[in-house]
PDB file of C-alpha atoms in Angstrom:
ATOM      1  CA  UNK A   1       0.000   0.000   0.000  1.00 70.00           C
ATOM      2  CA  UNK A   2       1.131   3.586  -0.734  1.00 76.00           C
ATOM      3  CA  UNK A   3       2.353   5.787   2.377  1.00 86.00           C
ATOM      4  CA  UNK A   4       3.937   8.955   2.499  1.00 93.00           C
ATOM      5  CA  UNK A   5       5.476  10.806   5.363  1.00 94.00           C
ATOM      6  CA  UNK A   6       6.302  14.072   6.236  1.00 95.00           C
ATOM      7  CA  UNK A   7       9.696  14.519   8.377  1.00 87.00           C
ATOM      8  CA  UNK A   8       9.130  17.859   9.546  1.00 87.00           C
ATOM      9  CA  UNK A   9       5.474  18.961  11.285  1.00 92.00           C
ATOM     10  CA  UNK A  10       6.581  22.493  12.691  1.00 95.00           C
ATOM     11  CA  UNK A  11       9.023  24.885  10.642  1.00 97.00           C
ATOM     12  CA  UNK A  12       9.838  28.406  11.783  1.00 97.00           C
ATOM     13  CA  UNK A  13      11.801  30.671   9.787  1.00 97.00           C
ATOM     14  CA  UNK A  14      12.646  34.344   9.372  1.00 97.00           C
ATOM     15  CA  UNK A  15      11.960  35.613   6.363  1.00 97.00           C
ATOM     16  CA  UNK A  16      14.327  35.491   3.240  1.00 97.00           C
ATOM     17  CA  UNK A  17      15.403  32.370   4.876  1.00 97.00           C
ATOM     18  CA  UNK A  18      15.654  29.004   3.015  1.00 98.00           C
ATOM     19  CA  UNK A  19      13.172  26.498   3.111  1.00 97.00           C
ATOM     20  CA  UNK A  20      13.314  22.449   2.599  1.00 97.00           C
ATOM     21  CA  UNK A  21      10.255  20.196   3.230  1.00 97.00           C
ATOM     22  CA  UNK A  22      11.212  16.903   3.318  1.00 96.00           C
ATOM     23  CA  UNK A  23       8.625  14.090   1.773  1.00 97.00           C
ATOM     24  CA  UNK A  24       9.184  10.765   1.255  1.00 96.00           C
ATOM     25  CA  UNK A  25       6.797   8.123   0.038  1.00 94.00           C
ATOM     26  CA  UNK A  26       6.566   3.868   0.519  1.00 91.00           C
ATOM     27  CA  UNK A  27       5.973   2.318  -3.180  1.00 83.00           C
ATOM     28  CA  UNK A  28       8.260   0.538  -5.682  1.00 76.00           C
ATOM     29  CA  UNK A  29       6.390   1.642  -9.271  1.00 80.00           C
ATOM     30  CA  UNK A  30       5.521   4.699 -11.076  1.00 83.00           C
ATOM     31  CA  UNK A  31       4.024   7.067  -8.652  1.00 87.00           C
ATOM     32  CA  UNK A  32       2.602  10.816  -9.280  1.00 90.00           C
ATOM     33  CA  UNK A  33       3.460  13.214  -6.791  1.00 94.00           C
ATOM     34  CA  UNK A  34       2.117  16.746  -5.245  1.00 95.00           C
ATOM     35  CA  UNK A  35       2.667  19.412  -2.504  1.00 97.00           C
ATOM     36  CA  UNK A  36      -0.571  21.296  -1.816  1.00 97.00           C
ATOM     37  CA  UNK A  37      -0.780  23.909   0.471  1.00 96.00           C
ATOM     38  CA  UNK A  38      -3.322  25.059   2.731  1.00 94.00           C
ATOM     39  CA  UNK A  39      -3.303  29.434   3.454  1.00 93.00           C
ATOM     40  CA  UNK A  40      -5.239  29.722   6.544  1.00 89.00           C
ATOM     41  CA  UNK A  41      -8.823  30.092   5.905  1.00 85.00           C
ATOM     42  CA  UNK A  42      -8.815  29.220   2.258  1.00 88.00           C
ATOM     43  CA  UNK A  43      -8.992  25.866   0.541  1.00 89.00           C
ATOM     44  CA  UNK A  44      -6.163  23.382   0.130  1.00 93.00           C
ATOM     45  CA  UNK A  45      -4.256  23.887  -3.479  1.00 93.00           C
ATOM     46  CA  UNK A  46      -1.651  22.412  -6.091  1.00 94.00           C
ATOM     47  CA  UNK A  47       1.804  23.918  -5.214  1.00 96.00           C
ATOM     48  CA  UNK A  48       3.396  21.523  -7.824  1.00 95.00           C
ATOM     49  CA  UNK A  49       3.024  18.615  -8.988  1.00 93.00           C
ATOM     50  CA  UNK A  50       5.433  15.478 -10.810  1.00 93.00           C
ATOM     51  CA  UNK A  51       4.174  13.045 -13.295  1.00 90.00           C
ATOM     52  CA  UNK A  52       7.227  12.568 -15.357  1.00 88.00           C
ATOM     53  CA  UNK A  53      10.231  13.596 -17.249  1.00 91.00           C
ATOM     54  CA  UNK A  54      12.599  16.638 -15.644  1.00 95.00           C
ATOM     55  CA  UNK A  55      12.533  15.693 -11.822  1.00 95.00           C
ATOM     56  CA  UNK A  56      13.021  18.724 -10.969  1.00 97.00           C
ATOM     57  CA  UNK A  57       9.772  20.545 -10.947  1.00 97.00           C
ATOM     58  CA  UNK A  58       8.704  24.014 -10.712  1.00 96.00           C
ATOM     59  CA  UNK A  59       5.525  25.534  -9.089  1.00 94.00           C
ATOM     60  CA  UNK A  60       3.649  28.788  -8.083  1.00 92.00           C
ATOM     61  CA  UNK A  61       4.910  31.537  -5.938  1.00 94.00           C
ATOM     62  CA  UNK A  62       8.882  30.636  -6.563  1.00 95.00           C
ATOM     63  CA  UNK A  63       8.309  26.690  -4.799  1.00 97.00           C
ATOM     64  CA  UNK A  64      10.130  23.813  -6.648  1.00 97.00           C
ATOM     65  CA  UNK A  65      10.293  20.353  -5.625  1.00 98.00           C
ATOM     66  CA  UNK A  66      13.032  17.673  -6.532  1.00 97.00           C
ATOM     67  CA  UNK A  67      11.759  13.722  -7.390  1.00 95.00           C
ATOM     68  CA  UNK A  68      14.680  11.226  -6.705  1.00 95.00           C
ATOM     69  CA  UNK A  69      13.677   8.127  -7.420  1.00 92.00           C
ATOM     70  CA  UNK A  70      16.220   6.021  -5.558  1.00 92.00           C
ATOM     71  CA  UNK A  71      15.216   7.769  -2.326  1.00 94.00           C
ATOM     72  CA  UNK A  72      11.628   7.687  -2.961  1.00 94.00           C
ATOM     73  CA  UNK A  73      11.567  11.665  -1.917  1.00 96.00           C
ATOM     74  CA  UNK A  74      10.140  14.446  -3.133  1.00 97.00           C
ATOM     75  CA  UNK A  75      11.209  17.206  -1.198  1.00 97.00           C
ATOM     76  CA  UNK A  76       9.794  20.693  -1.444  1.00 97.00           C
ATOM     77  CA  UNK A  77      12.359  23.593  -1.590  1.00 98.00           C
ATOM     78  CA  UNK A  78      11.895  27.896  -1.204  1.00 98.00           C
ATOM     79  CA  UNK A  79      15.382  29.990  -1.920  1.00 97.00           C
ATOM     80  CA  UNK A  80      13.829  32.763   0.151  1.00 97.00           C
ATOM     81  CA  UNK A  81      10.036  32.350   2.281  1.00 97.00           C
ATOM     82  CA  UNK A  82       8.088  35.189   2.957  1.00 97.00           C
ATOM     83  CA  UNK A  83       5.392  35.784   5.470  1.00 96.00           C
ATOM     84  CA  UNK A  84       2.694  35.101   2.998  1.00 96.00           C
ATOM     85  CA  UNK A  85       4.353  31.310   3.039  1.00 97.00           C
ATOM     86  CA  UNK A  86       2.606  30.875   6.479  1.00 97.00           C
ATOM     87  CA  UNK A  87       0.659  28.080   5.867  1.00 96.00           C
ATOM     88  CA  UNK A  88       0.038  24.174   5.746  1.00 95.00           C
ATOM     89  CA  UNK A  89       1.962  21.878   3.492  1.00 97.00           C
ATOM     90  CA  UNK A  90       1.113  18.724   2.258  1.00 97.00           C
ATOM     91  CA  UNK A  91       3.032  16.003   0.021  1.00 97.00           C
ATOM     92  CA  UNK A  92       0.675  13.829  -1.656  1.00 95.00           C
ATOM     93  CA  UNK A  93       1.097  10.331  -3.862  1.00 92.00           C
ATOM     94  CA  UNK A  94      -1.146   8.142  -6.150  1.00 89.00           C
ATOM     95  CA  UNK A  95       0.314   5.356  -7.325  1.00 82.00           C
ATOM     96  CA  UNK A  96       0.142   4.369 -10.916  1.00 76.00           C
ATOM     97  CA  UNK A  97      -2.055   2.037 -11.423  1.00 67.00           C
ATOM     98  CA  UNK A  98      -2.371   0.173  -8.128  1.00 66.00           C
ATOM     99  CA  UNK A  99      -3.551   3.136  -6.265  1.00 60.00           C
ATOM    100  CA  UNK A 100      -5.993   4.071  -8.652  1.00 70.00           C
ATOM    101  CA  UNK A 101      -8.036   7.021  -7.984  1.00 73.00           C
ATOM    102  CA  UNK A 102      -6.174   7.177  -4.485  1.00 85.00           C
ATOM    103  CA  UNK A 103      -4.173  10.023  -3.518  1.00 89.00           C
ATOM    104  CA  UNK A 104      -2.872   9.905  -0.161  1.00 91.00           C
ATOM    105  CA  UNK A 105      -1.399  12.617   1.789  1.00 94.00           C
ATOM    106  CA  UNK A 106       1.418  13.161   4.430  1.00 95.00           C
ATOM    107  CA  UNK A 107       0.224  14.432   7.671  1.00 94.00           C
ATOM    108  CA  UNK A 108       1.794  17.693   6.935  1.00 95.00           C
ATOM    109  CA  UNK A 109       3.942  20.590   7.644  1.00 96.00           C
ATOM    110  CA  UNK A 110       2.958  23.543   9.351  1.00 96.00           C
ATOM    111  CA  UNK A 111       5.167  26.449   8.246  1.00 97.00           C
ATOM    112  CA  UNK A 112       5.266  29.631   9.952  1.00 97.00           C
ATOM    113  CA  UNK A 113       7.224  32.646   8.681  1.00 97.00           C
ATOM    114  CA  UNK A 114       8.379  35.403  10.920  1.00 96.00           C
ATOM    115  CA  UNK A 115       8.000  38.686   9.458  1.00 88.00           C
TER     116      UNK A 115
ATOM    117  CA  UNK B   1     -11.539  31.489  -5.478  1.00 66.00           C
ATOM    118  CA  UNK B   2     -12.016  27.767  -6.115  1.00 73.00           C
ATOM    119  CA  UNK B   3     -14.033  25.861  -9.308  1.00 91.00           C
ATOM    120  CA  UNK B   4     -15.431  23.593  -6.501  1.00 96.00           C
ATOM    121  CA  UNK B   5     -18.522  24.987  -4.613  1.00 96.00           C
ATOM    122  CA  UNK B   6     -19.552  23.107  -1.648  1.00 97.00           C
ATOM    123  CA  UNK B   7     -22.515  24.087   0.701  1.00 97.00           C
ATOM    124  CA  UNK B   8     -23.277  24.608   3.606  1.00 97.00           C
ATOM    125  CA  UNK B   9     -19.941  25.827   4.593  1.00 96.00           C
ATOM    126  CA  UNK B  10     -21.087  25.460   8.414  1.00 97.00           C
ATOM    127  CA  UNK B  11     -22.789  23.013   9.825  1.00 96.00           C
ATOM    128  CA  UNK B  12     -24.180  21.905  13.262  1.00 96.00           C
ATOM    129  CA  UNK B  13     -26.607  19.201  13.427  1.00 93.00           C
ATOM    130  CA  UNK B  14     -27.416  16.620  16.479  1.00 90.00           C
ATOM    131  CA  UNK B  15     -26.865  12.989  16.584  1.00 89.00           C
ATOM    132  CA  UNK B  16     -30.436  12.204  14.977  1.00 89.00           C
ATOM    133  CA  UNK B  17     -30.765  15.025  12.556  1.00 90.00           C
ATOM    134  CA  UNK B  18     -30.803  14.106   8.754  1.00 95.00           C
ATOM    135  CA  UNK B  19     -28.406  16.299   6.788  1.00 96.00           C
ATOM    136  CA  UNK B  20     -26.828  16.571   3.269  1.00 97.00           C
ATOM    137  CA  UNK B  21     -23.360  17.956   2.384  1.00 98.00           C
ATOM    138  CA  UNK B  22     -23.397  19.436  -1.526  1.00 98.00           C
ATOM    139  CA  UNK B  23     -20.923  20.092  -3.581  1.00 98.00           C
ATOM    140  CA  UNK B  24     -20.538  21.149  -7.418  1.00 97.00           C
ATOM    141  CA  UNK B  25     -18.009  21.462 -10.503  1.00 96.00           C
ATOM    142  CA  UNK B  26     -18.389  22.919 -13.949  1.00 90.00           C
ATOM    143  CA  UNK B  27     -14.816  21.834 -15.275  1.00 92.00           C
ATOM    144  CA  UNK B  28     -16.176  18.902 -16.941  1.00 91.00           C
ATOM    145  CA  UNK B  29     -14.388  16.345 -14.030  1.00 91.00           C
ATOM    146  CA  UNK B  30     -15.637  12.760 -14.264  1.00 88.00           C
ATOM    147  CA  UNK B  31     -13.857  11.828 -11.090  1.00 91.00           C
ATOM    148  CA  UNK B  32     -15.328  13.418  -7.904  1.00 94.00           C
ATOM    149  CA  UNK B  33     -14.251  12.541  -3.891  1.00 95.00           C
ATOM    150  CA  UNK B  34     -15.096  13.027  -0.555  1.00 97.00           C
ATOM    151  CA  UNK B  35     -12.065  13.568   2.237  1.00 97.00           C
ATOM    152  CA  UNK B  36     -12.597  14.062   5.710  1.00 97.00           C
ATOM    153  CA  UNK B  37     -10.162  16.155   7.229  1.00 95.00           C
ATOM    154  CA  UNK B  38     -10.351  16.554  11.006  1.00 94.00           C
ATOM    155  CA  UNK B  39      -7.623  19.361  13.137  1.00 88.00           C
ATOM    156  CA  UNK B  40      -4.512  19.337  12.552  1.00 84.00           C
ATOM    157  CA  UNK B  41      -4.647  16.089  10.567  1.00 89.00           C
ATOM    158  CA  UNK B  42      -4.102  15.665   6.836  1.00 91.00           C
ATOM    159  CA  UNK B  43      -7.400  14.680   4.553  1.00 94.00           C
ATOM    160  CA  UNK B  44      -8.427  11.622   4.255  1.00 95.00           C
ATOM    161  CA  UNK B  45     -10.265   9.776   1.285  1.00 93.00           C
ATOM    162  CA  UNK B  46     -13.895   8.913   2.180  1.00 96.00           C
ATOM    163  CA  UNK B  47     -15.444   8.246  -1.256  1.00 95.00           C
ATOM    164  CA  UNK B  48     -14.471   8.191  -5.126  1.00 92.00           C
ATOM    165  CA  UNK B  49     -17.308   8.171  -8.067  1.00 92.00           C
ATOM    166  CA  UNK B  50     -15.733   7.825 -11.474  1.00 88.00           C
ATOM    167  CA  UNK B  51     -18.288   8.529 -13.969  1.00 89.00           C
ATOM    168  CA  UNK B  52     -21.218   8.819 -11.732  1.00 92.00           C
ATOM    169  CA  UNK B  53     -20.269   5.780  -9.745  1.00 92.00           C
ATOM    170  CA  UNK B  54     -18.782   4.783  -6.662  1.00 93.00           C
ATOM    171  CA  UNK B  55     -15.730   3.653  -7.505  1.00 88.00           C
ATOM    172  CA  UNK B  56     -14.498   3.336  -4.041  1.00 88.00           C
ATOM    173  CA  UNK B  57     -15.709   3.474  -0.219  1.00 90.00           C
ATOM    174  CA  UNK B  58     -12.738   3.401   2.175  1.00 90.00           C
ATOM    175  CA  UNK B  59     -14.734   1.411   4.936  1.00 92.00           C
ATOM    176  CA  UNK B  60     -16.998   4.305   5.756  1.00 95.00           C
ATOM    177  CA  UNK B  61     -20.150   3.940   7.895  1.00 96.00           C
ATOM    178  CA  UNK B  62     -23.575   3.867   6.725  1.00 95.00           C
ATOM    179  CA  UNK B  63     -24.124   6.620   8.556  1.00 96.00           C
ATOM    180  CA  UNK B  64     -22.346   8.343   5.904  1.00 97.00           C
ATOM    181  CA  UNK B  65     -24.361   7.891   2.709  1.00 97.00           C
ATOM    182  CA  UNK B  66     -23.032   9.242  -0.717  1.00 97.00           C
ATOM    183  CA  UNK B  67     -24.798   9.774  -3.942  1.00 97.00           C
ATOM    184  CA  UNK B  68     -23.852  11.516  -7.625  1.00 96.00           C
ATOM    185  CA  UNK B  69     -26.974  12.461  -9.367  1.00 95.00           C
ATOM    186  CA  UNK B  70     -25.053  13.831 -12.114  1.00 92.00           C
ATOM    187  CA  UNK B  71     -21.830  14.151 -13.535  1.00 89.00           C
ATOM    188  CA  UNK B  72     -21.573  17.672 -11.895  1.00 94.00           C
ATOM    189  CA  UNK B  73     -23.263  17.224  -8.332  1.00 97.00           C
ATOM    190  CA  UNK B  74     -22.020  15.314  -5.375  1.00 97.00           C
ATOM    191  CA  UNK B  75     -23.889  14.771  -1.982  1.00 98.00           C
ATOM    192  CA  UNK B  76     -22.871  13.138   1.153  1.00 98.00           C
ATOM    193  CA  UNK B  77     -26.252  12.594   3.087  1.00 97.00           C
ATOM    194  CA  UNK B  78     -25.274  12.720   6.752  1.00 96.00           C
ATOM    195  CA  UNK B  79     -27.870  10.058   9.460  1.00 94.00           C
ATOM    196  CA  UNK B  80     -27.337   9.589  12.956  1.00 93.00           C
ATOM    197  CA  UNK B  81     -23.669  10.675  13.043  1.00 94.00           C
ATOM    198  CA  UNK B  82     -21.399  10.951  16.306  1.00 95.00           C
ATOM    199  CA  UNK B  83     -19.691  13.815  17.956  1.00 95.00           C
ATOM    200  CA  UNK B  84     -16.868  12.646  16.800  1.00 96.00           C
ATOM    201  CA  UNK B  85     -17.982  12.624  13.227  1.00 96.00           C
ATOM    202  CA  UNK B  86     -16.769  16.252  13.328  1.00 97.00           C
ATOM    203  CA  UNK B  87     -14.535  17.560  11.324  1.00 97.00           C
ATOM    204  CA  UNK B  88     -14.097  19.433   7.645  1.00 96.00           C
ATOM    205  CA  UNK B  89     -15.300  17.853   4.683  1.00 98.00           C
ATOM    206  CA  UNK B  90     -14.078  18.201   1.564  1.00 97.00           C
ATOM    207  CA  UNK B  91     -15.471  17.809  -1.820  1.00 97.00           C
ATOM    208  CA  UNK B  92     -12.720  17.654  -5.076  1.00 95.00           C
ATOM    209  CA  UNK B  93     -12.416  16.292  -8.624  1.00 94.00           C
ATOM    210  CA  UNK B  94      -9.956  15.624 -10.885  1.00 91.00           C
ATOM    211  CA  UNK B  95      -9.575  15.114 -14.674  1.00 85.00           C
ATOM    212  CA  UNK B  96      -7.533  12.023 -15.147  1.00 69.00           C
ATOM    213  CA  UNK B  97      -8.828   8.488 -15.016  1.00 61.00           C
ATOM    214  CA  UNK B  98      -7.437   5.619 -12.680  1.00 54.00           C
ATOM    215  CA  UNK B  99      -4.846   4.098 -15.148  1.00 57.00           C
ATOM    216  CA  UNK B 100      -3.258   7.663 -15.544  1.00 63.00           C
ATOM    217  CA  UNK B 101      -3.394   8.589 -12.363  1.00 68.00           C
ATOM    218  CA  UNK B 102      -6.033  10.722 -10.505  1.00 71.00           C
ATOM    219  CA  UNK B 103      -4.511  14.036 -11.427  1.00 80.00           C
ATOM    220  CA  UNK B 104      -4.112  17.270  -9.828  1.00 88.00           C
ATOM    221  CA  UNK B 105      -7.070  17.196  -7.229  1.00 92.00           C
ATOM    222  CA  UNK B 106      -9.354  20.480  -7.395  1.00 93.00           C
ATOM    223  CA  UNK B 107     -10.628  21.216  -3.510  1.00 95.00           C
ATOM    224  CA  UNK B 108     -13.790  22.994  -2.921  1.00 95.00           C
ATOM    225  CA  UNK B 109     -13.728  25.189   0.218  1.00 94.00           C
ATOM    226  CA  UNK B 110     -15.463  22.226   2.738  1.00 96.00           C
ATOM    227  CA  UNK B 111     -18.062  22.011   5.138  1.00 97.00           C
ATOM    228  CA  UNK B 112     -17.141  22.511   8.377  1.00 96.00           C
ATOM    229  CA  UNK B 113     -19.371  19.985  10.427  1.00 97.00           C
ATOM    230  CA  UNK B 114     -20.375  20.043  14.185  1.00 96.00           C
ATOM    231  CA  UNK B 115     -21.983  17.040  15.538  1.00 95.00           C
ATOM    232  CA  UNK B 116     -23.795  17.846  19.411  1.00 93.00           C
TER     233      UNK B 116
END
Protein backbone atom coordinates (compact mmCIF):
# COMPACT_ATOMS: atom_id res chain seq x y z
CA UNK A 1 0.00 0.00 0.00
CA UNK A 2 1.13 3.59 -0.73
CA UNK A 3 2.35 5.79 2.38
CA UNK A 4 3.94 8.96 2.50
CA UNK A 5 5.48 10.81 5.36
CA UNK A 6 6.30 14.07 6.24
CA UNK A 7 9.70 14.52 8.38
CA UNK A 8 9.13 17.86 9.55
CA UNK A 9 5.47 18.96 11.28
CA UNK A 10 6.58 22.49 12.69
CA UNK A 11 9.02 24.88 10.64
CA UNK A 12 9.84 28.41 11.78
CA UNK A 13 11.80 30.67 9.79
CA UNK A 14 12.65 34.34 9.37
CA UNK A 15 11.96 35.61 6.36
CA UNK A 16 14.33 35.49 3.24
CA UNK A 17 15.40 32.37 4.88
CA UNK A 18 15.65 29.00 3.02
CA UNK A 19 13.17 26.50 3.11
CA UNK A 20 13.31 22.45 2.60
CA UNK A 21 10.25 20.20 3.23
CA UNK A 22 11.21 16.90 3.32
CA UNK A 23 8.63 14.09 1.77
CA UNK A 24 9.18 10.76 1.25
CA UNK A 25 6.80 8.12 0.04
CA UNK A 26 6.57 3.87 0.52
CA UNK A 27 5.97 2.32 -3.18
CA UNK A 28 8.26 0.54 -5.68
CA UNK A 29 6.39 1.64 -9.27
CA UNK A 30 5.52 4.70 -11.08
CA UNK A 31 4.02 7.07 -8.65
CA UNK A 32 2.60 10.82 -9.28
CA UNK A 33 3.46 13.21 -6.79
CA UNK A 34 2.12 16.75 -5.24
CA UNK A 35 2.67 19.41 -2.50
CA UNK A 36 -0.57 21.30 -1.82
CA UNK A 37 -0.78 23.91 0.47
CA UNK A 38 -3.32 25.06 2.73
CA UNK A 39 -3.30 29.43 3.45
CA UNK A 40 -5.24 29.72 6.54
CA UNK A 41 -8.82 30.09 5.91
CA UNK A 42 -8.82 29.22 2.26
CA UNK A 43 -8.99 25.87 0.54
CA UNK A 44 -6.16 23.38 0.13
CA UNK A 45 -4.26 23.89 -3.48
CA UNK A 46 -1.65 22.41 -6.09
CA UNK A 47 1.80 23.92 -5.21
CA UNK A 48 3.40 21.52 -7.82
CA UNK A 49 3.02 18.62 -8.99
CA UNK A 50 5.43 15.48 -10.81
CA UNK A 51 4.17 13.04 -13.30
CA UNK A 52 7.23 12.57 -15.36
CA UNK A 53 10.23 13.60 -17.25
CA UNK A 54 12.60 16.64 -15.64
CA UNK A 55 12.53 15.69 -11.82
CA UNK A 56 13.02 18.72 -10.97
CA UNK A 57 9.77 20.55 -10.95
CA UNK A 58 8.70 24.01 -10.71
CA UNK A 59 5.53 25.53 -9.09
CA UNK A 60 3.65 28.79 -8.08
CA UNK A 61 4.91 31.54 -5.94
CA UNK A 62 8.88 30.64 -6.56
CA UNK A 63 8.31 26.69 -4.80
CA UNK A 64 10.13 23.81 -6.65
CA UNK A 65 10.29 20.35 -5.63
CA UNK A 66 13.03 17.67 -6.53
CA UNK A 67 11.76 13.72 -7.39
CA UNK A 68 14.68 11.23 -6.71
CA UNK A 69 13.68 8.13 -7.42
CA UNK A 70 16.22 6.02 -5.56
CA UNK A 71 15.22 7.77 -2.33
CA UNK A 72 11.63 7.69 -2.96
CA UNK A 73 11.57 11.66 -1.92
CA UNK A 74 10.14 14.45 -3.13
CA UNK A 75 11.21 17.21 -1.20
CA UNK A 76 9.79 20.69 -1.44
CA UNK A 77 12.36 23.59 -1.59
CA UNK A 78 11.89 27.90 -1.20
CA UNK A 79 15.38 29.99 -1.92
CA UNK A 80 13.83 32.76 0.15
CA UNK A 81 10.04 32.35 2.28
CA UNK A 82 8.09 35.19 2.96
CA UNK A 83 5.39 35.78 5.47
CA UNK A 84 2.69 35.10 3.00
CA UNK A 85 4.35 31.31 3.04
CA UNK A 86 2.61 30.88 6.48
CA UNK A 87 0.66 28.08 5.87
CA UNK A 88 0.04 24.17 5.75
CA UNK A 89 1.96 21.88 3.49
CA UNK A 90 1.11 18.72 2.26
CA UNK A 91 3.03 16.00 0.02
CA UNK A 92 0.68 13.83 -1.66
CA UNK A 93 1.10 10.33 -3.86
CA UNK A 94 -1.15 8.14 -6.15
CA UNK A 95 0.31 5.36 -7.32
CA UNK A 96 0.14 4.37 -10.92
CA UNK A 97 -2.05 2.04 -11.42
CA UNK A 98 -2.37 0.17 -8.13
CA UNK A 99 -3.55 3.14 -6.27
CA UNK A 100 -5.99 4.07 -8.65
CA UNK A 101 -8.04 7.02 -7.98
CA UNK A 102 -6.17 7.18 -4.49
CA UNK A 103 -4.17 10.02 -3.52
CA UNK A 104 -2.87 9.91 -0.16
CA UNK A 105 -1.40 12.62 1.79
CA UNK A 106 1.42 13.16 4.43
CA UNK A 107 0.22 14.43 7.67
CA UNK A 108 1.79 17.69 6.93
CA UNK A 109 3.94 20.59 7.64
CA UNK A 110 2.96 23.54 9.35
CA UNK A 111 5.17 26.45 8.25
CA UNK A 112 5.27 29.63 9.95
CA UNK A 113 7.22 32.65 8.68
CA UNK A 114 8.38 35.40 10.92
CA UNK A 115 8.00 38.69 9.46
CA UNK B 1 -11.54 31.49 -5.48
CA UNK B 2 -12.02 27.77 -6.11
CA UNK B 3 -14.03 25.86 -9.31
CA UNK B 4 -15.43 23.59 -6.50
CA UNK B 5 -18.52 24.99 -4.61
CA UNK B 6 -19.55 23.11 -1.65
CA UNK B 7 -22.52 24.09 0.70
CA UNK B 8 -23.28 24.61 3.61
CA UNK B 9 -19.94 25.83 4.59
CA UNK B 10 -21.09 25.46 8.41
CA UNK B 11 -22.79 23.01 9.82
CA UNK B 12 -24.18 21.90 13.26
CA UNK B 13 -26.61 19.20 13.43
CA UNK B 14 -27.42 16.62 16.48
CA UNK B 15 -26.86 12.99 16.58
CA UNK B 16 -30.44 12.20 14.98
CA UNK B 17 -30.77 15.02 12.56
CA UNK B 18 -30.80 14.11 8.75
CA UNK B 19 -28.41 16.30 6.79
CA UNK B 20 -26.83 16.57 3.27
CA UNK B 21 -23.36 17.96 2.38
CA UNK B 22 -23.40 19.44 -1.53
CA UNK B 23 -20.92 20.09 -3.58
CA UNK B 24 -20.54 21.15 -7.42
CA UNK B 25 -18.01 21.46 -10.50
CA UNK B 26 -18.39 22.92 -13.95
CA UNK B 27 -14.82 21.83 -15.27
CA UNK B 28 -16.18 18.90 -16.94
CA UNK B 29 -14.39 16.34 -14.03
CA UNK B 30 -15.64 12.76 -14.26
CA UNK B 31 -13.86 11.83 -11.09
CA UNK B 32 -15.33 13.42 -7.90
CA UNK B 33 -14.25 12.54 -3.89
CA UNK B 34 -15.10 13.03 -0.55
CA UNK B 35 -12.07 13.57 2.24
CA UNK B 36 -12.60 14.06 5.71
CA UNK B 37 -10.16 16.16 7.23
CA UNK B 38 -10.35 16.55 11.01
CA UNK B 39 -7.62 19.36 13.14
CA UNK B 40 -4.51 19.34 12.55
CA UNK B 41 -4.65 16.09 10.57
CA UNK B 42 -4.10 15.66 6.84
CA UNK B 43 -7.40 14.68 4.55
CA UNK B 44 -8.43 11.62 4.26
CA UNK B 45 -10.26 9.78 1.29
CA UNK B 46 -13.90 8.91 2.18
CA UNK B 47 -15.44 8.25 -1.26
CA UNK B 48 -14.47 8.19 -5.13
CA UNK B 49 -17.31 8.17 -8.07
CA UNK B 50 -15.73 7.82 -11.47
CA UNK B 51 -18.29 8.53 -13.97
CA UNK B 52 -21.22 8.82 -11.73
CA UNK B 53 -20.27 5.78 -9.75
CA UNK B 54 -18.78 4.78 -6.66
CA UNK B 55 -15.73 3.65 -7.51
CA UNK B 56 -14.50 3.34 -4.04
CA UNK B 57 -15.71 3.47 -0.22
CA UNK B 58 -12.74 3.40 2.18
CA UNK B 59 -14.73 1.41 4.94
CA UNK B 60 -17.00 4.31 5.76
CA UNK B 61 -20.15 3.94 7.90
CA UNK B 62 -23.57 3.87 6.72
CA UNK B 63 -24.12 6.62 8.56
CA UNK B 64 -22.35 8.34 5.90
CA UNK B 65 -24.36 7.89 2.71
CA UNK B 66 -23.03 9.24 -0.72
CA UNK B 67 -24.80 9.77 -3.94
CA UNK B 68 -23.85 11.52 -7.62
CA UNK B 69 -26.97 12.46 -9.37
CA UNK B 70 -25.05 13.83 -12.11
CA UNK B 71 -21.83 14.15 -13.54
CA UNK B 72 -21.57 17.67 -11.90
CA UNK B 73 -23.26 17.22 -8.33
CA UNK B 74 -22.02 15.31 -5.37
CA UNK B 75 -23.89 14.77 -1.98
CA UNK B 76 -22.87 13.14 1.15
CA UNK B 77 -26.25 12.59 3.09
CA UNK B 78 -25.27 12.72 6.75
CA UNK B 79 -27.87 10.06 9.46
CA UNK B 80 -27.34 9.59 12.96
CA UNK B 81 -23.67 10.68 13.04
CA UNK B 82 -21.40 10.95 16.31
CA UNK B 83 -19.69 13.81 17.96
CA UNK B 84 -16.87 12.65 16.80
CA UNK B 85 -17.98 12.62 13.23
CA UNK B 86 -16.77 16.25 13.33
CA UNK B 87 -14.54 17.56 11.32
CA UNK B 88 -14.10 19.43 7.65
CA UNK B 89 -15.30 17.85 4.68
CA UNK B 90 -14.08 18.20 1.56
CA UNK B 91 -15.47 17.81 -1.82
CA UNK B 92 -12.72 17.65 -5.08
CA UNK B 93 -12.42 16.29 -8.62
CA UNK B 94 -9.96 15.62 -10.88
CA UNK B 95 -9.58 15.11 -14.67
CA UNK B 96 -7.53 12.02 -15.15
CA UNK B 97 -8.83 8.49 -15.02
CA UNK B 98 -7.44 5.62 -12.68
CA UNK B 99 -4.85 4.10 -15.15
CA UNK B 100 -3.26 7.66 -15.54
CA UNK B 101 -3.39 8.59 -12.36
CA UNK B 102 -6.03 10.72 -10.51
CA UNK B 103 -4.51 14.04 -11.43
CA UNK B 104 -4.11 17.27 -9.83
CA UNK B 105 -7.07 17.20 -7.23
CA UNK B 106 -9.35 20.48 -7.39
CA UNK B 107 -10.63 21.22 -3.51
CA UNK B 108 -13.79 22.99 -2.92
CA UNK B 109 -13.73 25.19 0.22
CA UNK B 110 -15.46 22.23 2.74
CA UNK B 111 -18.06 22.01 5.14
CA UNK B 112 -17.14 22.51 8.38
CA UNK B 113 -19.37 19.99 10.43
CA UNK B 114 -20.37 20.04 14.19
CA UNK B 115 -21.98 17.04 15.54
CA UNK B 116 -23.79 17.85 19.41
Amino acid sequence: AQSVSQHNHHVILSEAASLELGCNYSYGGTVNLFWYVQYPGQHLQLLLKYFSGDPLVKGIKGFEAEFIKSKFSFNLRKPSVQWSDTAEYFCAVNAIPTGGFKTIFGAGTRLFVKA
Amino acid sequence: DTEVTQTPKHLVMGMTNKKSLKCEQHMGHRAMYWYKQKAKKPPELMFVYSYEKLSINESVPSRFSPECPNSSLLNLHLHALQPEDSALYLCASSPRQALAGTGELFFGEGSRLTVL
